[in-house]
């Protein structure tokens, strides 16, 4: 397979060629599936940017399936993960009457779930193919604090801080370029609007730690609009 899609897409593994009236027709025997993996970033927008101006690293894993053979429309879902802020400190605790220095780390992070619709556009430059996307899903913002004792044989303790969930929706554009018959590199950017939710962000100054590194964070609330981009690999089968 030289490219993933032209205007009407690629057929599946085998094709039956029927010649009639000096024309050639191709009858596909299946639908295309795709697994995607991407690395990229998110740039907060609007009220979210005022709360958290720094870019956020994110990774994602998705699955797409062709809706109808020889039609350039796919549907699927994608999971994503990112870290907003992190803070570590050594804190002294009294354990069994003795003072121990524990490593404590708080991490503000999120999980995303998106349902995707992808349409391959009737536009191609050499082997570069373009697509548009629509997505709808949700963000789960959550923060954990991990307490690690000085003795490596002892297990760490994890505390789950406040978490919150919000809906989101967005549109995007991207492109594929073939590396082999069924492996492609892709690039993509999207604008995603997120509804208001609560999340922890790192304080800019005056951080004083007494009992836990969560004291270095402030609980904020705002809409969660972002500009998202990623590059990655697509496996088609």
PDB file of N, CA and C in Angstrom, residues 88-139:
ATOM      1  N   UNK A  88       8.413  18.206  44.894  1.00  0.00           N
ATOM      2  CA  UNK A  88       8.994  17.227  45.814  1.00  0.00           C
ATOM      3  C   UNK A  88       9.731  17.931  46.938  1.00  0.00           C
ATOM      4  N   UNK A  89       9.778  17.282  48.097  1.00  0.00           N
ATOM      5  CA  UNK A  89      10.508  17.834  49.238  1.00  0.00           C
ATOM      6  C   UNK A  89      10.829  16.709  50.216  1.00  0.00           C
ATOM      7  N   UNK A  90      11.900  16.908  51.009  1.00  0.00           N
ATOM      8  CA  UNK A  90      12.232  16.007  52.104  1.00  0.00           C
ATOM      9  C   UNK A  90      11.582  16.540  53.377  1.00  0.00           C
ATOM     10  N   UNK A  91      10.772  15.705  54.021  1.00  0.00           N
ATOM     11  CA  UNK A  91      10.025  16.130  55.206  1.00  0.00           C
ATOM     12  C   UNK A  91      10.319  15.165  56.350  1.00  0.00           C
ATOM     13  N   UNK A  92      10.542  15.728  57.510  1.00  0.00           N
ATOM     14  CA  UNK A  92      10.817  14.922  58.702  1.00  0.00           C
ATOM     15  C   UNK A  92       9.518  14.490  59.371  1.00  0.00           C
ATOM     16  N   UNK A  93       9.439  13.188  59.683  1.00  0.00           N
ATOM     17  CA  UNK A  93       8.296  12.630  60.413  1.00  0.00           C
ATOM     18  C   UNK A  93       8.820  11.838  61.607  1.00  0.00           C
ATOM     19  N   UNK A  94       8.030  11.824  62.664  1.00  0.00           N
ATOM     20  CA  UNK A  94       8.363  11.008  63.833  1.00  0.00           C
ATOM     21  C   UNK A  94       7.631   9.677  63.699  1.00  0.00           C
ATOM     22  N   UNK A  95       8.414   8.593  63.583  1.00  0.00           N
ATOM     23  CA  UNK A  95       7.866   7.250  63.411  1.00  0.00           C
ATOM     24  C   UNK A  95       8.395   6.369  64.541  1.00  0.00           C
ATOM     25  N   UNK A  96       7.477   5.839  65.337  1.00  0.00           N
ATOM     26  CA  UNK A  96       7.856   4.990  66.474  1.00  0.00           C
ATOM     27  C   UNK A  96       8.867   5.689  67.387  1.00  0.00           C
ATOM     28  N   UNK A  97       8.655   6.982  67.584  1.00  0.00           N
ATOM     29  CA  UNK A  97       9.508   7.739  68.491  1.00  0.00           C
ATOM     30  C   UNK A  97      10.818   8.208  67.900  1.00  0.00           C
ATOM     31  N   UNK A  98      11.079   7.906  66.629  1.00  0.00           N
ATOM     32  CA  UNK A  98      12.311   8.329  65.958  1.00  0.00           C
ATOM     33  C   UNK A  98      11.980   9.223  64.766  1.00  0.00           C
ATOM     34  N   UNK A  99      12.868  10.178  64.492  1.00  0.00           N
ATOM     35  CA  UNK A  99      12.678  11.101  63.375  1.00  0.00           C
ATOM     36  C   UNK A  99      13.248  10.505  62.095  1.00  0.00           C
ATOM     37  N   UNK A 100      12.421  10.443  61.080  1.00  0.00           N
ATOM     38  CA  UNK A 100      12.844   9.940  59.761  1.00  0.00           C
ATOM     39  C   UNK A 100      12.561  11.004  58.706  1.00  0.00           C
ATOM     40  N   UNK A 101      13.438  11.066  57.718  1.00  0.00           N
ATOM     41  CA  UNK A 101      13.246  12.002  56.604  1.00  0.00           C
ATOM     42  C   UNK A 101      12.667  11.246  55.422  1.00  0.00           C
ATOM     43  N   UNK A 102      11.438  11.614  55.061  1.00  0.00           N
ATOM     44  CA  UNK A 102      10.740  10.962  53.951  1.00  0.00           C
ATOM     45  C   UNK A 102      10.781  11.851  52.708  1.00  0.00           C
ATOM     46  N   UNK A 103      10.823  11.201  51.559  1.00  0.00           N
ATOM     47  CA  UNK A 103      10.686  11.917  50.284  1.00  0.00           C
ATOM     48  C   UNK A 103       9.198  11.991  49.946  1.00  0.00           C
ATOM     49  N   UNK A 104       8.694  13.214  49.769  1.00  0.00           N
ATOM     50  CA  UNK A 104       7.262  13.412  49.515  1.00  0.00           C
ATOM     51  C   UNK A 104       7.097  14.161  48.191  1.00  0.00           C
ATOM     52  N   UNK A 105       6.221  13.643  47.334  1.00  0.00           N
ATOM     53  CA  UNK A 105       6.000  14.247  46.010  1.00  0.00           C
ATOM     54  C   UNK A 105       4.514  14.348  45.720  1.00  0.00           C
ATOM     55  N   UNK A 106       4.080  15.547  45.358  1.00  0.00           N
ATOM     56  CA  UNK A 106       2.694  15.759  44.923  1.00  0.00           C
ATOM     57  C   UNK A 106       2.686  16.045  43.424  1.00  0.00           C
ATOM     58  N   UNK A 107       1.749  15.421  42.710  1.00  0.00           N
ATOM     59  CA  UNK A 107       1.671  15.561  41.257  1.00  0.00           C
ATOM     60  C   UNK A 107       0.250  15.886  40.840  1.00  0.00           C
ATOM     61  N   UNK A 108       0.076  17.007  40.163  1.00  0.00           N
ATOM     62  CA  UNK A 108      -1.210  17.389  39.590  1.00  0.00           C
ATOM     63  C   UNK A 108      -1.251  16.885  38.152  1.00  0.00           C
ATOM     64  N   UNK A 109      -2.240  16.075  37.812  1.00  0.00           N
ATOM     65  CA  UNK A 109      -2.253  15.391  36.522  1.00  0.00           C
ATOM     66  C   UNK A 109      -3.677  15.231  36.005  1.00  0.00           C
ATOM     67  N   UNK A 110      -3.812  14.646  34.820  1.00  0.00           N
ATOM     68  CA  UNK A 110      -5.153  14.453  34.259  1.00  0.00           C
ATOM     69  C   UNK A 110      -5.159  13.251  33.323  1.00  0.00           C
ATOM     70  N   UNK A 111      -6.340  12.685  33.160  1.00  0.00           N
ATOM     71  CA  UNK A 111      -6.633  11.649  32.172  1.00  0.00           C
ATOM     72  C   UNK A 111      -7.719  12.177  31.249  1.00  0.00           C
ATOM     73  N   UNK A 112      -7.642  11.822  29.972  1.00  0.00           N
ATOM     74  CA  UNK A 112      -8.674  12.236  29.022  1.00  0.00           C
ATOM     75  C   UNK A 112      -9.222  11.023  28.284  1.00  0.00           C
ATOM     76  N   UNK A 113     -10.483  11.092  27.937  1.00  0.00           N
ATOM     77  CA  UNK A 113     -11.128  10.105  27.082  1.00  0.00           C
ATOM     78  C   UNK A 113     -11.881  10.864  25.999  1.00  0.00           C
ATOM     79  N   UNK A 114     -11.567  10.548  24.736  1.00  0.00           N
ATOM     80  CA  UNK A 114     -12.206  11.229  23.613  1.00  0.00           C
ATOM     81  C   UNK A 114     -12.809  10.204  22.656  1.00  0.00           C
ATOM     82  N   UNK A 115     -13.994  10.506  22.170  1.00  0.00           N
ATOM     83  CA  UNK A 115     -14.588   9.759  21.066  1.00  0.00           C
ATOM     84  C   UNK A 115     -14.346  10.574  19.800  1.00  0.00           C
ATOM     85  N   UNK A 116     -13.735   9.923  18.797  1.00  0.00           N
ATOM     86  CA  UNK A 116     -13.241  10.636  17.621  1.00  0.00           C
ATOM     87  C   UNK A 116     -14.031  10.308  16.373  1.00  0.00           C
ATOM     88  N   UNK A 117     -14.163  11.293  15.517  1.00  0.00           N
ATOM     89  CA  UNK A 117     -14.582  11.102  14.143  1.00  0.00           C
ATOM     90  C   UNK A 117     -13.504  11.701  13.247  1.00  0.00           C
ATOM     91  N   UNK A 118     -12.964  10.912  12.330  1.00  0.00           N
ATOM     92  CA  UNK A 118     -11.893  11.395  11.457  1.00  0.00           C
ATOM     93  C   UNK A 118     -12.295  11.220  10.002  1.00  0.00           C
ATOM     94  N   UNK A 119     -12.103  12.293   9.217  1.00  0.00           N
ATOM     95  CA  UNK A 119     -12.442  12.268   7.793  1.00  0.00           C
ATOM     96  C   UNK A 119     -11.222  12.665   6.972  1.00  0.00           C
ATOM     97  N   UNK A 120     -10.818  11.786   6.042  1.00  0.00           N
ATOM     98  CA  UNK A 120      -9.679  12.076   5.178  1.00  0.00           C
ATOM     99  C   UNK A 120     -10.128  12.965   4.022  1.00  0.00           C
ATOM    100  N   UNK A 121      -9.473  14.095   3.892  1.00  0.00           N
ATOM    101  CA  UNK A 121      -9.882  15.124   2.944  1.00  0.00           C
ATOM    102  C   UNK A 121      -9.446  14.787   1.518  1.00  0.00           C
ATOM    103  N   UNK A 122     -10.152  15.321   0.513  1.00  0.00           N
ATOM    104  CA  UNK A 122      -9.757  15.112  -0.885  1.00  0.00           C
ATOM    105  C   UNK A 122      -8.591  16.029  -1.257  1.00  0.00           C
ATOM    106  N   UNK A 123      -7.524  15.929  -0.459  1.00  0.00           N
ATOM    107  CA  UNK A 123      -6.348  16.769  -0.651  1.00  0.00           C
ATOM    108  C   UNK A 123      -5.124  15.931  -0.350  1.00  0.00           C
ATOM    109  N   UNK A 124      -4.169  15.916  -1.290  1.00  0.00           N
ATOM    110  CA  UNK A 124      -2.972  15.113  -1.129  1.00  0.00           C
ATOM    111  C   UNK A 124      -1.815  15.835  -1.793  1.00  0.00           C
ATOM    112  N   UNK A 125      -0.687  15.912  -1.091  1.00  0.00           N
ATOM    113  CA  UNK A 125       0.538  16.484  -1.642  1.00  0.00           C
ATOM    114  C   UNK A 125       1.579  15.382  -1.663  1.00  0.00           C
ATOM    115  N   UNK A 126       1.917  14.905  -2.876  1.00  0.00           N
ATOM    116  CA  UNK A 126       2.787  13.747  -3.025  1.00  0.00           C
ATOM    117  C   UNK A 126       2.151  12.597  -2.240  1.00  0.00           C
ATOM    118  N   UNK A 127       2.813  12.076  -1.192  1.00  0.00           N
ATOM    119  CA  UNK A 127       2.236  11.005  -0.381  1.00  0.00           C
ATOM    120  C   UNK A 127       1.654  11.522   0.940  1.00  0.00           C
ATOM    121  N   UNK A 128       1.652  12.817   1.118  1.00  0.00           N
ATOM    122  CA  UNK A 128       1.139  13.415   2.351  1.00  0.00           C
ATOM    123  C   UNK A 128      -0.375  13.553   2.261  1.00  0.00           C
ATOM    124  N   UNK A 129      -1.090  12.929   3.217  1.00  0.00           N
ATOM    125  CA  UNK A 129      -2.544  12.946   3.236  1.00  0.00           C
ATOM    126  C   UNK A 129      -3.048  13.763   4.424  1.00  0.00           C
ATOM    127  N   UNK A 130      -4.169  14.433   4.251  1.00  0.00           N
ATOM    128  CA  UNK A 130      -4.692  15.330   5.273  1.00  0.00           C
ATOM    129  C   UNK A 130      -6.047  14.841   5.774  1.00  0.00           C
ATOM    130  N   UNK A 131      -6.324  15.103   7.041  1.00  0.00           N
ATOM    131  CA  UNK A 131      -7.594  14.701   7.618  1.00  0.00           C
ATOM    132  C   UNK A 131      -8.094  15.763   8.595  1.00  0.00           C
ATOM    133  N   UNK A 132      -9.397  15.755   8.812  1.00  0.00           N
ATOM    134  CA  UNK A 132     -10.016  16.602   9.827  1.00  0.00           C
ATOM    135  C   UNK A 132     -10.604  15.705  10.909  1.00  0.00           C
ATOM    136  N   UNK A 133     -10.768  16.254  12.126  1.00  0.00           N
ATOM    137  CA  UNK A 133     -11.281  15.470  13.242  1.00  0.00           C
ATOM    138  C   UNK A 133     -12.307  16.265  14.043  1.00  0.00           C
ATOM    139  N   UNK A 134     -13.232  15.545  14.625  1.00  0.00           N
ATOM    140  CA  UNK A 134     -14.125  16.080  15.649  1.00  0.00           C
ATOM    141  C   UNK A 134     -14.040  15.158  16.854  1.00  0.00           C
ATOM    142  N   UNK A 135     -13.972  15.719  18.055  1.00  0.00           N
ATOM    143  CA  UNK A 135     -13.897  14.868  19.232  1.00  0.00           C
ATOM    144  C   UNK A 135     -14.825  15.378  20.336  1.00  0.00           C
ATOM    145  N   UNK A 136     -15.266  14.433  21.143  1.00  0.00           N
ATOM    146  CA  UNK A 136     -16.113  14.735  22.289  1.00  0.00           C
ATOM    147  C   UNK A 136     -15.747  13.764  23.403  1.00  0.00           C
ATOM    148  N   UNK A 137     -15.608  14.277  24.635  1.00  0.00           N
ATOM    149  CA  UNK A 137     -15.225  13.391  25.723  1.00  0.00           C
ATOM    150  C   UNK A 137     -15.154  14.113  27.045  1.00  0.00           C
ATOM    151  N   UNK A 138     -14.174  13.699  27.878  1.00  0.00           N
ATOM    152  CA  UNK A 138     -14.071  14.281  29.203  1.00  0.00           C
ATOM    153  C   UNK A 138     -12.653  14.322  29.723  1.00  0.00           C
ATOM    154  N   UNK A 139     -12.419  15.211  30.690  1.00  0.00           N
ATOM    155  CA  UNK A 139     -11.147  15.331  31.402  1.00  0.00           C
ATOM    156  C   UNK A 139     -11.347  14.950  32.860  1.00  0.00           C
TER     157      UNK A 139
END
